[in-house]
Coordinates of C-alpha atoms in Angstrom, one line a residue:
Chain A
M1 CA 88.5 63.9 24.0
K2 CA 85.7 62.3 21.6
R3 CA 83.7 61.6 24.3
I4 CA 83.9 64.4 25.3
L5 CA 82.6 66.6 22.3
S6 CA 80.3 63.7 22.0
A7 CA 79.1 64.6 24.8
G8 CA 79.0 68.0 24.2
V9 CA 76.7 67.7 21.5
L10 CA 74.1 65.7 23.0
A11 CA 73.7 67.9 25.8
A12 CA 73.2 70.7 23.0
L13 CA 70.9 68.5 20.7
V14 CA 68.6 67.6 23.7
S15 CA 68.2 70.4 25.3
S16 CA 67.4 72.3 21.8
A17 CA 65.0 69.5 21.1
A18 CA 63.8 69.8 25.0
Y19 CA 62.7 73.3 24.7
G20 CA 62.2 73.9 21.2
M21 CA 64.9 76.3 20.8
D22 CA 66.0 77.9 17.2
F23 CA 69.8 76.5 16.5
N24 CA 73.7 75.3 14.8
L25 CA 76.5 73.9 14.9
V26 CA 79.5 74.6 13.2
A27 CA 82.0 71.9 13.8
L28 CA 85.6 73.0 12.6
T29 CA 89.2 71.6 12.2
D30 CA 91.9 73.3 11.5
M31 CA 95.5 72.2 11.0
T32 CA 99.0 74.0 10.9
Y33 CA 102.9 73.8 10.2
T34 CA 104.7 76.9 11.4
S35 CA 108.0 77.6 11.0
Y36 CA 110.2 80.4 13.2
I37 CA 111.6 83.3 13.3
K38 CA 114.1 82.6 16.2
N39 CA 114.2 86.1 17.0
D40 CA 114.1 87.8 20.4
A41 CA 110.0 87.0 20.7
Y42 CA 110.5 83.7 20.4
N43 CA 112.9 82.8 22.9
I44 CA 110.9 85.0 25.8
M45 CA 108.0 82.3 24.1
A46 CA 110.9 78.8 24.3
E47 CA 110.5 80.3 27.7
H48 CA 107.1 79.3 29.0
I49 CA 105.8 76.9 26.2
T50 CA 107.8 74.3 23.4
P51 CA 106.5 75.6 20.2
Q52 CA 105.4 73.5 18.4
A53 CA 105.8 73.3 14.3
A54 CA 101.9 71.2 13.9
G55 CA 99.2 72.2 15.5
A56 CA 95.6 71.1 14.9
Y57 CA 92.2 71.8 16.9
E58 CA 88.9 70.7 16.4
E59 CA 86.3 72.7 17.5
L60 CA 82.8 72.8 17.9
R61 CA 80.3 75.9 18.2
L62 CA 76.9 75.9 18.9
K63 CA 74.2 79.0 18.4
A64 CA 71.2 78.7 20.1
K65 CA 68.3 81.0 20.1
Q66 CA 65.0 80.6 21.8
Q67 CA 61.9 83.2 21.3
V68 CA 58.6 83.5 24.1
E69 CA 56.8 86.3 23.4
Q70 CA 58.9 89.4 23.4
V71 CA 61.8 87.6 25.2
K72 CA 64.7 86.5 22.9
F73 CA 67.7 84.6 24.5
D74 CA 70.9 84.5 22.4
F75 CA 73.6 82.1 23.0
V76 CA 77.0 81.3 21.0
G77 CA 79.6 79.4 22.5
W78 CA 82.4 76.8 21.6
I79 CA 84.4 74.3 23.4
K80 CA 87.8 73.0 21.8
G81 CA 90.3 70.0 21.9
Y82 CA 93.9 69.0 21.1
P83 CA 95.1 66.4 19.7
G84 CA 96.7 64.5 23.2
R85 CA 94.7 66.8 25.4
E86 CA 92.8 65.6 27.8
S87 CA 91.3 68.5 29.2
V88 CA 89.3 72.0 26.4
D89 CA 88.8 75.3 26.1
Y90 CA 86.0 76.7 26.5
A91 CA 84.4 79.5 26.2
I92 CA 80.5 81.9 25.7
D93 CA 80.8 84.3 23.1
S94 CA 77.8 85.6 23.8
A95 CA 74.5 84.5 26.6
Y96 CA 72.1 87.4 26.8
F97 CA 68.1 88.2 26.5
S98 CA 66.2 90.7 24.8
V99 CA 62.8 92.7 25.5
E100 CA 61.5 94.4 22.8
N101 CA 58.1 96.5 23.0
G102 CA 58.1 98.2 19.6
P103 CA 60.9 100.4 18.4
F104 CA 62.2 99.7 21.8
V105 CA 64.6 96.8 22.2
L106 CA 66.8 96.4 25.9
Y107 CA 69.3 93.3 25.9
A108 CA 71.0 92.1 29.6
G109 CA 74.3 89.5 29.2
K110 CA 77.1 88.7 27.8
Q111 CA 76.7 90.1 23.8
R112 CA 79.0 91.2 20.8
I113 CA 78.1 94.7 20.5
K114 CA 80.6 95.9 17.5
W115 CA 80.4 99.7 16.3
G116 CA 82.6 101.6 13.5
T117 CA 82.7 100.6 9.9
G118 CA 85.9 99.7 9.4
L119 CA 87.0 95.7 8.6
F120 CA 90.0 95.8 10.1
W121 CA 90.4 98.6 12.2
N122 CA 87.4 100.7 14.4
P123 CA 89.4 103.1 16.4
V124 CA 86.1 104.6 17.8
D125 CA 85.1 101.1 19.6
S126 CA 87.2 100.4 22.6
L127 CA 84.5 98.6 23.9
Q128 CA 83.9 95.4 22.0
P129 CA 87.4 93.4 22.3
N130 CA 89.4 93.3 18.8
P131 CA 89.1 90.2 16.6
L132 CA 91.6 87.2 18.3
D133 CA 92.9 87.2 14.3
I134 CA 93.2 89.6 12.6
Y135 CA 93.1 87.6 9.5
R136 CA 90.1 87.1 10.0
P137 CA 88.0 90.3 11.4
T138 CA 84.7 88.6 10.9
E139 CA 85.6 86.1 13.5
D140 CA 86.7 85.2 17.4
L141 CA 84.3 88.1 18.7
E142 CA 83.8 87.6 22.4
G143 CA 80.7 89.6 23.5
I144 CA 80.9 91.9 26.9
Y145 CA 78.7 92.0 29.3
A146 CA 76.8 95.1 28.7
L147 CA 73.1 96.3 29.6
R148 CA 72.2 98.0 26.7
A149 CA 69.1 100.2 25.5
E150 CA 68.2 101.5 22.3
L151 CA 65.2 102.9 20.5
S152 CA 64.4 103.2 16.8
N153 CA 62.7 106.1 14.9
D154 CA 62.5 108.7 12.4
I155 CA 65.1 111.2 13.8
V156 CA 67.3 109.6 15.5
T157 CA 68.9 105.0 16.8
P158 CA 70.7 106.3 20.6
S159 CA 72.5 103.7 22.0
L160 CA 73.0 103.4 25.7
I161 CA 75.5 100.8 27.3
I162 CA 76.4 100.1 30.7
T163 CA 79.6 97.6 31.2
P164 CA 81.0 96.8 34.4
K165 CA 84.6 97.4 34.1
P166 CA 86.8 94.0 33.2
G167 CA 89.2 93.1 34.8
A168 CA 90.4 90.7 38.3
A169 CA 89.4 93.1 40.3
Y170 CA 85.7 95.1 40.5
K171 CA 86.3 99.0 39.1
G172 CA 82.5 100.2 38.3
L173 CA 80.9 101.1 35.7
D174 CA 81.9 102.1 32.0
A175 CA 78.9 103.7 29.9
A176 CA 78.5 104.1 26.0
I177 CA 76.5 106.1 23.8
Q178 CA 76.1 106.3 20.3
L179 CA 73.7 108.1 17.6
Y180 CA 73.2 107.2 14.1
K181 CA 71.5 108.5 12.0
L182 CA 70.7 107.4 7.9
V183 CA 71.3 110.6 5.3
G184 CA 70.5 109.6 2.1
T185 CA 73.8 107.1 0.9
C186 CA 75.8 107.6 4.1
D187 CA 75.2 106.1 7.8
I188 CA 76.4 108.7 10.4
F189 CA 77.2 107.0 14.1
L190 CA 78.7 109.4 16.5
N191 CA 80.3 107.7 19.6
Y192 CA 81.5 108.3 23.1
I193 CA 82.8 105.5 25.7
Y194 CA 83.5 106.7 29.3
D195 CA 85.4 104.8 30.3
T196 CA 87.7 104.7 32.9
D197 CA 90.8 104.1 31.9
I198 CA 90.6 105.6 28.5
Q199 CA 87.8 108.0 27.2
N200 CA 86.6 107.8 23.9
I201 CA 84.5 110.2 21.7
G202 CA 84.3 109.8 18.2
A203 CA 82.4 109.8 14.6
A204 CA 82.2 107.5 11.7
I205 CA 80.1 106.6 8.4
S206 CA 79.8 104.6 5.7
W207 CA 78.7 106.3 2.7
D208 CA 77.5 104.9 -0.4
L209 CA 79.1 106.5 -3.5
G210 CA 77.3 104.4 -5.9
F211 CA 81.8 104.0 -7.5
F212 CA 82.9 102.5 -4.1
V213 CA 81.7 102.6 -0.2
L214 CA 83.0 105.1 2.0
N215 CA 84.2 104.5 5.4
C216 CA 85.0 107.2 7.6
Q217 CA 86.6 107.5 11.1
A218 CA 87.5 109.7 13.2
A219 CA 88.0 109.1 17.1
L220 CA 89.7 111.1 20.0
K221 CA 91.2 109.1 23.1
Q222 CA 92.4 110.3 26.5
V223 CA 95.3 107.8 27.4
P224 CA 95.8 108.2 31.3
G225 CA 99.0 108.2 32.4
S226 CA 99.2 108.5 36.1
G227 CA 100.6 105.1 38.6
E228 CA 103.4 103.9 37.9
F229 CA 103.0 103.9 34.1
K230 CA 105.4 106.7 32.5
L231 CA 103.4 106.9 28.6
A232 CA 105.0 108.7 25.5
N233 CA 101.7 108.5 24.2
R234 CA 99.4 109.0 27.7
G235 CA 96.5 112.3 27.4
F236 CA 94.6 112.8 24.1
N237 CA 95.4 111.3 21.2
S238 CA 93.5 111.8 18.1
S239 CA 92.5 108.1 15.8
Y240 CA 91.4 108.1 12.9
M241 CA 90.4 104.7 10.1
A242 CA 89.8 106.0 6.2
G243 CA 88.7 103.1 4.2
L244 CA 87.2 102.0 0.2
T245 CA 85.1 99.1 -0.2
R246 CA 84.7 98.6 -3.9
T247 CA 82.6 95.6 -5.1
I248 CA 84.2 95.3 -8.8
S249 CA 82.0 92.6 -10.1
N250 CA 79.5 90.0 -8.7
E251 CA 82.4 88.3 -8.1
L252 CA 85.0 90.7 -6.9
S253 CA 85.7 92.8 -4.3
V254 CA 88.4 95.1 -2.6
V255 CA 88.4 96.5 0.8
A256 CA 91.4 98.0 1.9
E257 CA 92.0 100.8 5.1
Y258 CA 94.4 102.4 6.4
Y259 CA 94.9 103.2 10.0
R260 CA 96.1 106.5 12.1
N261 CA 96.9 105.5 15.4
S262 CA 97.6 108.4 17.1
A263 CA 98.4 106.6 20.5
G264 CA 100.0 104.7 19.1
M265 CA 104.6 104.7 19.0
S266 CA 106.8 105.5 15.8
N267 CA 109.4 102.9 15.7
N268 CA 112.2 105.7 17.0
D269 CA 110.3 106.2 19.8
Y270 CA 109.6 102.6 20.5
V271 CA 113.2 101.3 20.6
A272 CA 113.9 105.0 23.0
S273 CA 111.4 104.1 25.3
V274 CA 112.6 100.3 25.8
T275 CA 116.4 101.9 26.4
S276 CA 115.4 104.3 28.5
G277 CA 113.8 101.9 31.1
T278 CA 110.9 102.7 31.1
I279 CA 107.9 100.4 30.7
P280 CA 105.8 100.8 27.6
V281 CA 101.9 100.6 27.4
F282 CA 101.8 99.5 24.2
L283 CA 99.3 100.9 21.9
G284 CA 100.5 99.9 18.7
K285 CA 102.1 101.5 16.1
K286 CA 101.1 104.8 14.3
D287 CA 100.3 103.8 11.2
Y288 CA 98.6 100.8 9.5
L289 CA 97.9 99.9 6.1
A290 CA 95.2 96.5 5.2
Y291 CA 93.6 95.7 2.2
T292 CA 91.4 92.5 1.2
A293 CA 90.5 91.4 -2.2
S294 CA 87.8 88.0 -2.7
Y295 CA 87.3 86.6 -6.3
T296 CA 84.6 83.8 -6.3
W297 CA 84.9 81.9 -8.9
N298 CA 82.1 80.1 -10.2
N299 CA 80.3 80.2 -7.1
L300 CA 82.5 77.7 -6.7
L301 CA 86.5 78.7 -5.7
S302 CA 86.9 82.0 -3.2
I303 CA 90.4 83.4 -3.8
S304 CA 91.5 86.2 -0.9
F305 CA 94.2 88.0 -0.7
T306 CA 95.1 90.0 2.8
G307 CA 97.8 92.1 3.2
L308 CA 98.4 93.9 6.4
H309 CA 101.1 96.1 7.1
G310 CA 103.1 97.9 9.7
L311 CA 104.1 102.2 7.7
D312 CA 106.6 102.3 10.6
D313 CA 108.3 99.8 11.0
G314 CA 108.5 97.9 7.3
T315 CA 106.6 94.7 9.5
S316 CA 104.2 93.0 6.5
F317 CA 102.0 90.0 6.3
L318 CA 100.5 88.4 3.4
F319 CA 97.9 86.6 4.0
P320 CA 96.8 84.5 0.5
A321 CA 93.2 81.7 1.0
I322 CA 91.6 79.6 -1.1
S323 CA 88.1 78.0 -0.2
Y324 CA 86.1 75.6 -1.9
V325 CA 82.5 77.1 -1.0
E326 CA 80.2 75.2 -3.9
N327 CA 78.5 73.2 -0.7
T328 CA 76.6 74.8 1.7
G329 CA 77.1 71.5 4.1
Y330 CA 80.8 72.6 4.6
D331 CA 83.1 74.8 2.9
A332 CA 86.9 74.2 2.9
Q333 CA 90.2 76.9 3.0
L334 CA 93.8 76.3 2.9
A335 CA 96.0 79.4 3.6
L336 CA 99.6 80.9 4.2
L337 CA 100.4 83.7 6.5
Q338 CA 103.6 84.6 5.2
N339 CA 106.1 87.4 7.3
I340 CA 108.1 89.0 4.9
S341 CA 109.7 91.6 6.8
A342 CA 109.8 90.4 10.2
R343 CA 113.6 90.3 9.8
G344 CA 113.6 93.5 9.7
V345 CA 111.9 95.0 12.4
K346 CA 113.2 96.8 16.2
E347 CA 110.1 95.8 18.7
G348 CA 112.3 92.8 19.8
I349 CA 110.1 90.7 22.4
D350 CA 107.0 92.8 20.5
S351 CA 107.6 91.4 17.0
A352 CA 106.1 88.4 15.1
P353 CA 108.4 84.8 16.3
I354 CA 106.1 83.6 13.2
Y355 CA 107.6 83.1 9.6
S356 CA 105.1 81.8 8.0
T357 CA 102.3 79.1 8.8
V358 CA 100.3 77.0 5.8
E359 CA 96.8 76.4 7.6
L360 CA 93.9 74.0 6.4
R361 CA 90.2 74.5 7.7
I362 CA 87.6 72.8 6.7
N363 CA 83.7 73.8 9.0
A364 CA 80.4 71.5 8.4
Y365 CA 77.4 73.3 9.1
F366 CA 74.5 71.6 10.9
Chain U
M1 CA 58.4 82.8 -58.9
K2 CA 58.3 86.9 -58.3
K3 CA 55.0 86.2 -57.9
L4 CA 54.9 83.6 -55.6
L5 CA 57.8 85.6 -53.5
L6 CA 56.5 89.0 -53.8
F7 CA 52.9 86.8 -52.3
T8 CA 54.9 85.7 -49.6
V9 CA 56.7 88.9 -48.9
V10 CA 52.7 90.7 -48.9
M11 CA 51.7 87.9 -46.6
L12 CA 54.4 87.7 -44.1
L13 CA 54.2 91.7 -43.9
A14 CA 50.1 91.4 -43.3
A15 CA 50.7 89.0 -40.6
G16 CA 53.5 91.1 -38.9
A17 CA 51.7 94.2 -39.2
G18 CA 48.5 92.4 -37.9
L19 CA 50.5 90.6 -35.4
F20 CA 52.0 93.4 -33.5
A21 CA 49.7 96.3 -34.5
L22 CA 49.3 98.7 -31.7
D23 CA 46.0 99.1 -30.4
A24 CA 45.2 102.6 -29.9
K25 CA 45.3 102.7 -26.2
F26 CA 48.5 101.4 -25.8
D27 CA 50.1 104.2 -25.2
K28 CA 52.5 106.4 -23.2
A29 CA 49.6 106.5 -20.2
Y30 CA 48.5 103.2 -19.6
A31 CA 52.1 102.1 -20.3
E32 CA 53.5 103.3 -17.0
K33 CA 49.9 102.4 -15.4
L34 CA 50.5 98.9 -16.4
L35 CA 53.9 99.3 -15.4
K36 CA 52.5 100.1 -11.6
T37 CA 50.0 97.5 -11.8
V38 CA 52.2 94.7 -13.0
D39 CA 54.5 96.2 -9.7
K40 CA 51.1 95.5 -7.2
S41 CA 51.5 92.4 -9.0
L42 CA 54.3 91.2 -8.4
Y43 CA 55.4 93.4 -4.9
P44 CA 51.8 94.7 -2.7
Q45 CA 52.4 97.4 -0.9
I46 CA 53.1 96.0 3.0
F47 CA 53.5 92.5 2.7
K48 CA 55.7 88.9 4.1
S49 CA 56.3 85.8 2.5
S50 CA 58.8 83.2 2.4
L51 CA 60.1 81.5 -0.7
T52 CA 63.1 78.6 -1.7
M53 CA 65.7 80.3 -4.2
T54 CA 67.6 77.3 -6.2
T55 CA 70.5 77.9 -8.6
F56 CA 71.6 75.6 -10.8
R57 CA 74.9 75.7 -12.9
N58 CA 76.0 73.1 -15.4
G59 CA 77.9 69.8 -14.0
R60 CA 76.9 71.3 -10.4
E61 CA 75.3 70.4 -6.9
P62 CA 72.1 72.7 -7.2
L63 CA 72.6 75.9 -4.3
A64 CA 69.3 75.3 -1.8
Y65 CA 68.2 79.0 0.0
K66 CA 65.1 79.8 1.7
Y67 CA 63.9 83.3 2.7
E68 CA 61.2 85.5 5.1
I69 CA 60.9 88.6 3.4
Y70 CA 59.5 91.3 5.2
S71 CA 58.2 93.8 2.3
K72 CA 56.8 97.7 3.3
G73 CA 56.1 100.0 -0.3
A74 CA 58.6 100.2 -2.7
D75 CA 61.4 100.8 -2.1
K76 CA 61.4 99.1 2.2
S77 CA 62.6 94.9 2.3
L78 CA 63.8 92.7 5.1
M79 CA 65.2 89.5 3.8
K80 CA 66.1 87.0 6.5
I81 CA 67.7 83.5 5.7
V82 CA 66.4 80.3 7.1
S83 CA 68.7 78.1 5.4
P84 CA 71.5 76.4 4.6
A85 CA 73.1 76.3 8.1
R86 CA 75.5 77.8 6.8
D87 CA 74.1 81.2 6.1
K88 CA 71.7 80.9 8.2
G89 CA 70.9 84.1 10.1
K90 CA 71.7 86.6 7.8
K91 CA 69.7 89.5 6.9
I92 CA 70.2 92.2 3.5
L93 CA 67.7 94.9 4.2
L94 CA 66.9 97.3 1.4
N95 CA 66.1 100.9 2.5
G96 CA 65.7 103.6 -0.4
D97 CA 68.7 103.5 -2.1
N98 CA 70.8 102.1 0.8
L99 CA 71.7 98.3 1.3
W100 CA 73.3 96.0 4.1
M101 CA 74.0 92.8 5.0
Y102 CA 73.9 91.4 8.6
M103 CA 75.5 88.9 9.8
P104 CA 75.6 87.5 12.1
D105 CA 79.5 86.9 13.1
V106 CA 80.2 90.2 12.9
S107 CA 77.5 91.5 14.3
R108 CA 76.9 94.3 12.6
P109 CA 75.9 95.5 9.0
I110 CA 78.2 96.1 6.1
R111 CA 77.1 98.1 3.4
L112 CA 76.3 96.6 -0.2
S113 CA 76.1 97.4 -3.5
R114 CA 72.9 97.5 -5.3
K115 CA 74.2 95.5 -8.1
Q116 CA 75.8 93.1 -6.3
A117 CA 75.0 88.9 -7.0
F118 CA 72.6 87.6 -4.7
M119 CA 73.1 85.1 -3.3
G120 CA 75.7 83.4 -5.0
S121 CA 72.5 83.3 -8.0
T122 CA 72.0 84.6 -11.2
F123 CA 69.9 87.4 -9.4
S124 CA 70.9 90.1 -8.2
N125 CA 70.2 91.8 -4.4
E126 CA 68.0 94.5 -6.4
D127 CA 66.4 91.4 -7.8
L128 CA 65.0 90.0 -4.2
A129 CA 65.2 93.5 -2.7
S130 CA 63.6 96.2 -4.9
S131 CA 59.8 96.5 -4.6
G132 CA 58.6 97.8 -7.4
W133 CA 60.2 98.8 -11.2
A134 CA 57.9 102.4 -11.9
D135 CA 60.1 104.6 -9.6
N136 CA 63.0 103.5 -11.6
Y137 CA 62.1 103.3 -15.1
N138 CA 60.2 104.7 -18.1
A139 CA 57.8 102.5 -19.2
E140 CA 57.3 102.3 -23.1
I141 CA 54.8 99.5 -24.9
T142 CA 56.6 98.8 -28.5
Q143 CA 54.4 95.0 -29.4
Q144 CA 51.4 93.3 -29.6
K145 CA 51.0 89.7 -29.8
G146 CA 47.2 88.9 -29.4
T147 CA 46.4 89.3 -24.9
L148 CA 50.7 89.7 -24.5
I149 CA 51.7 93.2 -25.1
L150 CA 56.0 93.7 -24.4
L151 CA 56.7 96.9 -22.2
V152 CA 59.8 97.7 -22.7
L153 CA 61.2 100.0 -19.2
S154 CA 64.2 102.7 -19.8
A155 CA 66.4 103.2 -16.7
K156 CA 65.8 106.4 -15.5
N157 CA 69.3 107.1 -13.5
R158 CA 72.6 104.7 -13.6
E159 CA 72.5 103.7 -9.8
V160 CA 69.2 100.7 -11.4
A161 CA 71.1 97.4 -12.0
Y162 CA 70.0 97.1 -15.4
A163 CA 69.6 99.9 -18.5
K164 CA 66.7 98.2 -20.0
I165 CA 64.3 95.7 -19.3
E166 CA 62.0 94.2 -22.0
M167 CA 58.7 92.9 -20.3
W168 CA 56.4 90.4 -21.6
I169 CA 52.8 91.2 -20.1
D170 CA 49.1 89.4 -19.9
D171 CA 47.3 92.3 -20.4
N172 CA 44.2 90.7 -19.4
A173 CA 45.4 89.0 -16.1
K174 CA 48.3 91.9 -15.7
V175 CA 51.2 89.9 -15.1
P176 CA 54.4 89.1 -16.7
T177 CA 54.8 86.4 -18.8
E178 CA 58.4 86.8 -19.5
A179 CA 61.3 89.6 -18.9
V180 CA 65.1 90.2 -20.7
Y181 CA 66.7 92.4 -18.4
F182 CA 70.0 94.2 -20.7
G183 CA 73.1 95.6 -18.8
L184 CA 74.7 99.2 -19.2
S185 CA 76.1 97.5 -22.4
G186 CA 73.3 96.9 -23.9
K187 CA 73.9 93.5 -24.2
A188 CA 70.7 90.8 -22.7
I189 CA 72.1 89.9 -19.3
K190 CA 69.0 87.4 -18.8
K191 CA 65.6 86.0 -18.9
M192 CA 62.8 86.1 -16.4
E193 CA 59.6 83.6 -16.5
F194 CA 56.4 84.1 -14.8
S195 CA 54.8 81.5 -13.7
N196 CA 51.5 79.6 -11.4
P197 CA 50.0 82.8 -10.8
Q198 CA 47.9 82.9 -8.4
T199 CA 45.0 84.9 -6.9
I200 CA 46.1 86.7 -3.2
G201 CA 44.9 89.9 -2.0
G202 CA 42.8 90.1 -4.9
L203 CA 45.2 90.6 -7.7
V204 CA 47.1 88.1 -9.2
R205 CA 50.6 87.0 -8.7
P206 CA 52.7 84.7 -10.2
L207 CA 53.9 83.0 -7.0
D208 CA 57.3 80.8 -9.2
M209 CA 60.1 82.6 -11.5
K210 CA 62.4 81.2 -13.6
M211 CA 65.9 83.4 -12.7
V212 CA 68.0 82.5 -16.6
D213 CA 71.5 83.9 -16.9
L214 CA 72.3 84.5 -20.8
I215 CA 76.1 84.5 -20.7
E216 CA 76.7 81.3 -18.8
E217 CA 75.3 78.8 -20.7
G218 CA 73.0 76.4 -18.3
A219 CA 73.0 78.7 -15.4
Y220 CA 69.7 78.8 -14.0
T221 CA 67.9 80.1 -10.5
E222 CA 64.3 79.3 -9.3
V223 CA 62.1 81.1 -7.0
K224 CA 58.8 79.6 -5.9
M225 CA 57.6 81.1 -3.4
L226 CA 56.0 79.2 -0.1
T227 CA 54.0 82.2 1.6
M228 CA 52.5 85.6 0.6
E229 CA 50.3 87.6 3.4
E230 CA 50.0 91.0 3.1
L231 CA 50.0 93.2 6.1
Q232 CA 48.5 95.8 7.6
S233 CA 51.9 97.7 8.6
V234 CA 54.9 96.9 9.6
P235 CA 57.0 98.9 12.2
E236 CA 59.4 100.7 11.0
Y237 CA 62.0 99.5 12.8
M238 CA 62.3 96.2 11.0
F239 CA 63.9 98.8 8.0
D240 CA 66.8 99.9 10.4
Q241 CA 69.8 98.9 9.5
S242 CA 71.0 99.6 13.8
Q243 CA 68.1 96.4 14.5
M244 CA 69.1 94.7 11.9
G245 CA 70.6 92.0 15.2
R246 CA 67.1 91.7 16.4

C-alpha cells in the first residue's frame, strides 16, 4: 500500500517538475468509529458486506494546472487506500482543457459544473451529481464530461453546456444553458437543462440585503413515468429552496436552508408505494431543513454545528465538529454524526442504519 | 506659584494653538481633493500587484498569505491567493457593492459580507479589496502638525466597514502616514501605519502597511507590496463573478 502511494506521489512530483506544472498535494487520514441500528436497512447491508465499527482510509489528492498561452489544463484526482487492502480506489474528479479568447472561454473535458446558490440543495442543478457527503457539501464533487462555452459581457453572461448522457449505454446528449446577470447587489441566474430523463427549468438568486444574504431557487422538473416504473411523482413537479446566510461577526456565520422537493414523496406516499408493490423511484422526501453555524475562535479553533432534518418523517441528524486551523500546513477535525431519530422512521430499507459516527480527520497540504 | 502655573498654561495653549492651527487653505474642498489624491496614491486606477500579508498574534505562529491583485477604478478588484497551499486558488472579487469568494472545491462563487474579516487577518475584506475611500466617505481637515495634517473621514452610509477614519497625511508627499479606524459604536478598533514610500507610476505610494488591532492586544497584520504595476487596461470579464473559475 505504502509503495503504491509513494509511487503515486513520486509520479506526480516528477511529471509536475518535468512539465513545469503548478501543482498541490493534499494528504488526508480519516478514522471513524460507527455504531449501527439493526433495522431493515442494516439487514440488507449485512447481506452484502460485514459492517465494521472501526474504519479508516488514507487519501492523496493531486491538483495540477498548466497554462500555455491561452490554453489551460486543469486536473484534480485522488487515490485512496484502506488498511488491510492491497488495492486502492482512485478517481479523476476533473481533467479538462480551457481555451480563452478575451471574454469567450471554451471548456472541454471532465469538469465540475456547479449551478444554484444553495449550500445544501440546488434544485436548478440536475447536471452535476450531488455531493457524496451532505455534511461536507463543498467536498467530493466529481465532475461531468462536458463541452462548455461562456461569453462574459455587460448584458448577460450565457453558459452553454453539451454533455453525453451518463450511464452504461450511450443514450444521446444532454444540453443546458445558464444566463447570468448582476442587478444591484443581486445575482440572477436562469437555468434550463434538457435531459432525456429529467428536464429542468429554473431560476436562482443570491441577494446581499446588508443584514444577510438571501439565496433562493425555484425549478420546474418534468419526471418521466413510462416503462416499467410506476411513479407517483411523474409529470411536472416544482421544487424550490430558500436559504439565508448571515455573517454575525468576523468569526461567526450562520446558514439556514429549507428545501421543498415536490418530486419527492411524503411519508404516507412512500409507505403506500411500498405496500402496493410498485417500484418507487426514490427522489427523496418532500421537505427538508438544514442549517450550519460556524465560529472561529482566534483563528485557532473552528467550531461548527450542522443539522439536517427530514420534516416529513422526522429524521434528524446532527453533525457537530471542532477543527484545529491555526497552521496552514495542516489541519485536524474531530466530528460526530449523530442520528437522533432513526428509530422512528418508516422507510425500511431506505432508512439510515447508522446511529452515530465519530470521525477524526487530518489534512496536510503541500 | 500661581504666576508660574498661569504662565505654563498660557505657553501650552500658545504652543497648542501653533501646533494645531489650521492654514486657511485647509477647507472642505481641499480635504476632498486631498482624499482623492490619497486614493490615487494608495490605489492606482488600473493596476496589478502582488503582496504578502502576515498576521501576528500573541503566543501564536505568524499566519502568512501571498496575493496577486488586479484592480480597476475605485470599485473593482480581483484577489487571487498564491500561497499557502491550503488556500491556493481561492479568489476574492469586489465589484461595486458586491463581494464574492471563489473556492476551487466548491466550483462556484459564494457571496460574502463586505465587512467580514479577511482570511484570519486584522483586515476586513473591504480594507484589501477596496480601491479608494472618496466614494464612501466625507473628508474634513481638523488638525495640523507641521507638514502632517489630520483628515477625518465620515462614512456616507452604513454599508462600509468603518464609521469614521482619522488619517494623518504628509501634505508634501500627499501620502498617509497613519490611520485610525472607528467602528459603528464610535470606538477605535484598528490603526494602520504606512511606510516605505516609493515612486511608482509617477506618484509616491507607501508600499508597506501595518494594521494593528486595537481590541486584541498584540495582534497586527503586516502588508508588504512586492510588485505594483500600473496597467493600461484590465478586461471587464475579470470582474464577472461567473468567470471566477477561469
